[in-house]
Short mmCIF file of C-alpha atoms in Angstrom, two decimals:
data_model
loop_
_atom_site.label_atom_id
_atom_site.label_comp_id
_atom_site.label_asym_id
_atom_site.label_seq_id
_atom_site.Cartn_x
_atom_site.Cartn_y
_atom_site.Cartn_z
CA MET A 1 -60.72 49.10 -64.87
CA ILE A 2 -57.60 51.21 -64.38
CA THR A 3 -54.56 49.13 -63.50
CA LYS A 4 -53.48 49.28 -59.91
CA ARG A 5 -49.98 50.69 -59.38
CA ILE A 6 -47.25 49.09 -57.32
CA ILE A 7 -44.80 51.71 -55.98
CA PRO A 8 -41.56 51.04 -54.06
CA CYS A 9 -40.58 53.84 -51.73
CA LEU A 10 -37.00 55.01 -51.09
CA ASP A 11 -36.77 56.65 -47.66
CA VAL A 12 -33.45 58.49 -47.90
CA LYS A 13 -31.37 59.75 -44.96
CA ASP A 14 -27.85 61.16 -45.44
CA GLY A 15 -27.82 59.89 -49.01
CA ARG A 16 -28.74 56.24 -48.10
CA VAL A 17 -31.97 54.35 -48.20
CA VAL A 18 -33.16 53.48 -44.69
CA LYS A 19 -36.17 51.69 -43.12
CA GLY A 20 -37.64 51.61 -39.63
CA ILE A 21 -40.81 50.62 -37.76
CA ASN A 22 -43.54 53.17 -36.83
CA PHE A 23 -41.25 55.81 -38.35
CA LYS A 24 -38.50 54.99 -35.75
CA GLY A 25 -35.32 52.91 -35.48
CA LEU A 26 -33.98 53.62 -38.97
CA ALA A 27 -31.50 51.06 -40.37
CA ASP A 28 -29.37 51.36 -43.49
CA VAL A 29 -30.60 49.46 -46.53
CA SER A 30 -28.79 50.48 -49.75
CA SER A 31 -27.91 53.16 -52.18
CA PRO A 32 -30.94 55.00 -53.71
CA VAL A 33 -29.20 55.11 -57.10
CA GLU A 34 -28.74 51.30 -57.16
CA LEU A 35 -32.31 50.64 -55.89
CA ALA A 36 -33.83 53.03 -58.41
CA GLU A 37 -32.15 51.28 -61.24
CA TYR A 38 -33.20 47.93 -59.90
CA TYR A 39 -36.84 48.87 -59.52
CA THR A 40 -37.06 50.41 -62.91
CA LYS A 41 -36.05 47.02 -64.38
CA ALA A 42 -38.08 44.98 -61.93
CA GLY A 43 -41.48 46.13 -63.06
CA ALA A 44 -42.36 48.89 -60.59
CA ASP A 45 -45.00 51.26 -61.96
CA GLU A 46 -43.65 54.34 -60.22
CA LEU A 47 -41.00 55.22 -57.67
CA VAL A 48 -41.15 57.51 -54.62
CA PHE A 49 -38.04 59.23 -53.20
CA TYR A 50 -38.40 60.79 -49.73
CA ASP A 51 -35.59 62.73 -48.11
CA ILE A 52 -37.12 61.82 -44.72
CA THR A 53 -35.17 64.10 -42.40
CA ALA A 54 -35.08 67.30 -44.53
CA SER A 55 -38.13 68.89 -42.94
CA ASN A 56 -37.20 68.05 -39.34
CA GLU A 57 -33.65 69.31 -39.97
CA GLY A 58 -35.02 72.45 -41.64
CA ARG A 59 -33.00 72.05 -44.84
CA LYS A 60 -33.49 71.57 -48.54
CA ILE A 61 -33.57 68.15 -50.23
CA PHE A 62 -30.15 66.76 -51.31
CA THR A 63 -30.15 67.54 -55.01
CA ASP A 64 -26.95 65.74 -55.99
CA ILE A 65 -28.17 62.28 -54.94
CA LEU A 66 -31.62 63.06 -56.29
CA ARG A 67 -30.28 64.03 -59.68
CA GLU A 68 -28.16 60.86 -59.88
CA THR A 69 -31.11 58.69 -58.78
CA ALA A 70 -33.48 60.33 -61.29
CA SER A 71 -30.96 59.61 -64.08
CA LYS A 72 -31.53 55.88 -63.44
CA VAL A 73 -35.34 56.02 -63.36
CA PHE A 74 -37.50 55.56 -66.53
CA ILE A 75 -40.81 55.34 -64.73
CA PRO A 76 -42.71 58.21 -62.99
CA LEU A 77 -40.71 59.55 -60.03
CA THR A 78 -42.32 61.37 -57.09
CA VAL A 79 -39.96 63.31 -54.84
CA GLY A 80 -40.58 64.76 -51.38
CA GLY A 81 -38.79 66.05 -48.30
CA GLY A 82 -38.14 69.60 -47.28
CA ILE A 83 -40.56 71.00 -49.82
CA GLY A 84 -41.64 74.37 -48.40
CA SER A 85 -42.13 76.67 -51.36
CA VAL A 86 -42.83 76.82 -55.05
CA ALA A 87 -39.09 77.39 -55.61
CA ASP A 88 -38.51 73.95 -53.99
CA PHE A 89 -41.02 72.42 -56.47
CA ASP A 90 -39.15 74.02 -59.32
CA ARG A 91 -35.71 72.85 -58.10
CA VAL A 92 -36.87 69.20 -57.57
CA LEU A 93 -38.62 69.03 -60.97
CA LYS A 94 -35.40 70.29 -62.61
CA CYS A 95 -33.54 67.43 -60.94
CA GLY A 96 -35.72 64.90 -62.74
CA ALA A 97 -38.84 64.44 -60.61
CA ASP A 98 -42.23 64.01 -62.37
CA LYS A 99 -44.31 64.80 -59.34
CA VAL A 100 -43.54 66.61 -56.07
CA SER A 101 -44.80 65.41 -52.69
CA VAL A 102 -45.43 67.99 -49.97
CA ASN A 103 -46.19 67.17 -46.36
CA SER A 104 -44.93 69.33 -43.49
CA GLY A 105 -44.41 72.27 -45.92
CA ALA A 106 -48.19 72.27 -46.68
CA ILE A 107 -49.04 72.12 -43.01
CA ARG A 108 -46.86 75.27 -42.43
CA ASN A 109 -48.12 77.00 -45.59
CA PRO A 110 -51.29 75.48 -47.03
CA GLY A 111 -51.18 78.00 -49.86
CA ILE A 112 -48.25 76.14 -51.43
CA ILE A 113 -50.67 73.52 -52.80
CA GLY A 114 -52.69 75.96 -54.82
CA GLU A 115 -49.62 77.95 -56.01
CA ALA A 116 -47.87 74.83 -57.23
CA ALA A 117 -51.01 73.52 -58.93
CA LYS A 118 -51.44 76.71 -60.83
CA LEU A 119 -47.87 76.66 -62.00
CA TYR A 120 -47.29 72.99 -62.73
CA GLY A 121 -50.79 71.47 -62.82
CA ASP A 122 -52.72 69.40 -60.27
CA GLN A 123 -51.20 66.15 -61.56
CA CYS A 124 -47.80 67.35 -60.38
CA VAL A 125 -48.84 68.13 -56.75
CA VAL A 126 -48.97 65.14 -54.38
CA LEU A 127 -50.15 65.70 -50.81
CA SER A 128 -48.53 63.17 -48.53
CA VAL A 129 -50.17 62.79 -45.11
CA ASP A 130 -48.73 60.95 -42.12
CA ILE A 131 -51.65 59.77 -39.94
CA ALA A 132 -52.09 58.07 -36.61
CA LYS A 133 -55.23 57.31 -34.71
CA ILE A 134 -55.24 59.17 -31.41
CA ASP A 135 -58.16 58.65 -28.96
CA GLY A 136 -60.31 57.37 -31.83
CA VAL A 137 -59.53 60.26 -34.17
CA TYR A 138 -57.29 60.23 -37.29
CA ARG A 139 -54.69 62.95 -36.65
CA VAL A 140 -52.17 64.52 -39.04
CA PHE A 141 -48.47 64.37 -37.99
CA ALA A 142 -45.67 66.56 -39.25
CA LYS A 143 -41.87 66.41 -39.40
CA GLY A 144 -41.56 62.76 -40.40
CA GLY A 145 -44.23 61.59 -37.99
CA ARG A 146 -42.59 63.30 -34.96
CA GLU A 147 -45.12 66.04 -34.31
CA ASN A 148 -48.92 65.76 -33.76
CA THR A 149 -50.48 68.78 -35.43
CA GLY A 150 -53.88 68.12 -33.83
CA MET A 151 -55.57 68.47 -37.22
CA GLU A 152 -58.22 65.93 -38.15
CA ALA A 153 -56.83 63.95 -41.12
CA ILE A 154 -59.87 63.59 -43.42
CA ASP A 155 -60.69 67.28 -43.24
CA TRP A 156 -57.04 68.19 -44.04
CA ILE A 157 -57.01 65.84 -47.01
CA LYS A 158 -60.33 67.23 -48.34
CA ARG A 159 -58.91 70.80 -48.03
CA GLY A 160 -55.72 69.76 -49.84
CA VAL A 161 -57.69 68.28 -52.79
CA ALA A 162 -59.91 71.38 -52.92
CA ASP A 163 -56.79 73.53 -53.12
CA GLY A 164 -55.37 71.53 -56.06
CA ALA A 165 -53.60 68.39 -54.89
CA GLY A 166 -53.94 65.83 -57.71
CA GLU A 167 -52.95 62.78 -55.70
CA ILE A 168 -52.86 61.69 -52.01
CA VAL A 169 -50.35 59.43 -50.35
CA VAL A 170 -51.74 58.13 -47.06
CA ASN A 171 -49.01 57.01 -44.69
CA SER A 172 -50.28 55.05 -41.66
CA ILE A 173 -47.85 55.58 -38.73
CA ASP A 174 -49.69 52.86 -36.77
CA THR A 175 -48.99 50.20 -39.38
CA ASP A 176 -45.62 51.45 -40.81
CA GLY A 177 -43.06 48.70 -40.95
CA VAL A 178 -45.21 46.30 -38.84
CA LYS A 179 -46.00 44.12 -41.86
CA LYS A 180 -49.43 43.05 -40.76
CA GLY A 181 -51.43 44.70 -43.54
CA PHE A 182 -52.60 48.10 -44.65
CA ASP A 183 -54.84 50.27 -42.46
CA ILE A 184 -58.03 49.43 -44.44
CA PRO A 185 -60.55 51.47 -42.31
CA MET A 186 -58.49 54.60 -42.59
CA LEU A 187 -57.85 54.17 -46.26
CA LYS A 188 -61.59 53.58 -46.88
CA ALA A 189 -62.38 56.82 -45.08
CA VAL A 190 -59.92 58.76 -47.29
CA CYS A 191 -61.17 57.20 -50.57
CA GLU A 192 -64.76 58.00 -49.59
CA ALA A 193 -63.81 61.66 -48.96
CA VAL A 194 -62.00 62.53 -52.22
CA SER A 195 -62.12 61.67 -55.88
CA VAL A 196 -58.41 62.01 -56.76
CA PRO A 197 -56.00 58.98 -56.81
CA VAL A 198 -55.14 57.64 -53.38
CA ILE A 199 -51.98 55.68 -52.64
CA ALA A 200 -51.85 53.40 -49.61
CA SER A 201 -48.67 53.34 -47.60
CA GLY A 202 -47.68 51.52 -44.41
CA GLY A 203 -48.16 47.94 -43.33
CA ALA A 204 -47.48 45.67 -46.35
CA GLY A 205 -45.84 42.41 -45.28
CA CYS A 206 -46.71 39.99 -48.02
CA ILE A 207 -48.50 39.64 -51.36
CA GLN A 208 -51.80 38.88 -49.65
CA ASP A 209 -51.83 42.25 -47.98
CA PHE A 210 -51.91 43.96 -51.42
CA LEU A 211 -54.67 41.62 -52.62
CA ASP A 212 -56.64 42.37 -49.46
CA LEU A 213 -56.15 46.10 -50.01
CA PHE A 214 -57.34 46.15 -53.63
CA GLU A 215 -60.25 43.81 -52.95
CA ALA A 216 -61.46 45.68 -49.84
CA ILE A 217 -61.13 49.12 -51.49
CA PRO A 218 -61.67 48.88 -55.23
CA ASP A 219 -61.31 52.67 -55.55
CA ILE A 220 -57.72 52.74 -54.17
CA ASP A 221 -55.21 53.48 -56.91
CA ALA A 222 -51.91 52.11 -55.69
CA GLY A 223 -50.06 50.31 -52.99
CA LEU A 224 -46.71 51.59 -51.74
CA ALA A 225 -44.15 49.61 -49.74
CA ALA A 226 -40.49 49.69 -48.81
CA SER A 227 -38.80 46.97 -46.82
CA ILE A 228 -40.57 43.98 -48.35
CA PHE A 229 -39.29 45.02 -51.73
CA HIS A 230 -35.84 46.22 -50.51
CA PHE A 231 -35.11 42.92 -48.75
CA GLY A 232 -36.49 40.70 -51.40
CA GLU A 233 -39.39 39.39 -49.39
CA VAL A 234 -41.79 40.14 -52.24
CA ALA A 235 -40.81 40.29 -55.93
CA ILE A 236 -42.82 42.80 -57.86
CA SER A 237 -43.30 40.36 -60.77
CA ASP A 238 -44.73 37.78 -58.34
CA LEU A 239 -47.01 40.31 -56.75
CA LYS A 240 -48.38 41.44 -60.11
CA LYS A 241 -48.94 37.89 -61.28
CA ALA A 242 -50.94 37.22 -58.05
CA MET A 243 -52.96 40.36 -58.67
CA ALA A 244 -53.79 39.31 -62.23
CA ASP A 245 -54.74 35.78 -61.04
CA ALA A 246 -57.07 37.41 -58.50
CA GLY A 247 -58.70 39.57 -61.23
CA ILE A 248 -57.00 42.77 -60.03
CA PRO A 249 -55.80 44.82 -63.02
CA ALA A 250 -52.03 45.16 -63.11
CA ARG A 251 -49.42 46.15 -65.63
CA LEU A 252 -47.52 42.91 -66.25
#
């Protein structure tokens, strides 16, 4: 079996890592540069860097802090925030990203997925989708979870993969920061709909939540979390040992 990846997420606002609950109430955590260096040494499999207010503020990602962060990372780095064109892909890759995550930019211009995939390869294009359940239907949200697009989430994800997205990050708004476990039913629906790697995001509160995720959905590729890693509630080394003890393949 392919090893399951553990991915810390740096949500960056004004050059600082922040964290909130249900995408709201953001509080300062630390420097992305310091955290990136820490996670590279702590056994993270990959790292995600999101400039979380770039799209809502209608600006480009902060390249200076990204370049400095990337210089400290020696594991795959995915970067997103304010990605609206192929030129943005190019700029972020030149700053040191290995993969580029697009969310609101793809909602505005779905053609960006196919354009970027042709230029840089499917493996470089990550479609990040913020989802909340509204009246029993999974809906796609834009602008950092602020705007309900009305689009049905599974259909949107299937379209993105058909266009060339090589990986999907599924962000559950309903479970974000709540620390009561991943949104298993939603994640199952996504994994059943596509064959590319799927990363679960939103809801991890303890080691058991990751074990429950990988045991409930054997096809899921990775678990992503932020605050439990940032605040030392879960050590990545402890998590991976628990995974291995439970028979879940992990890179120790």
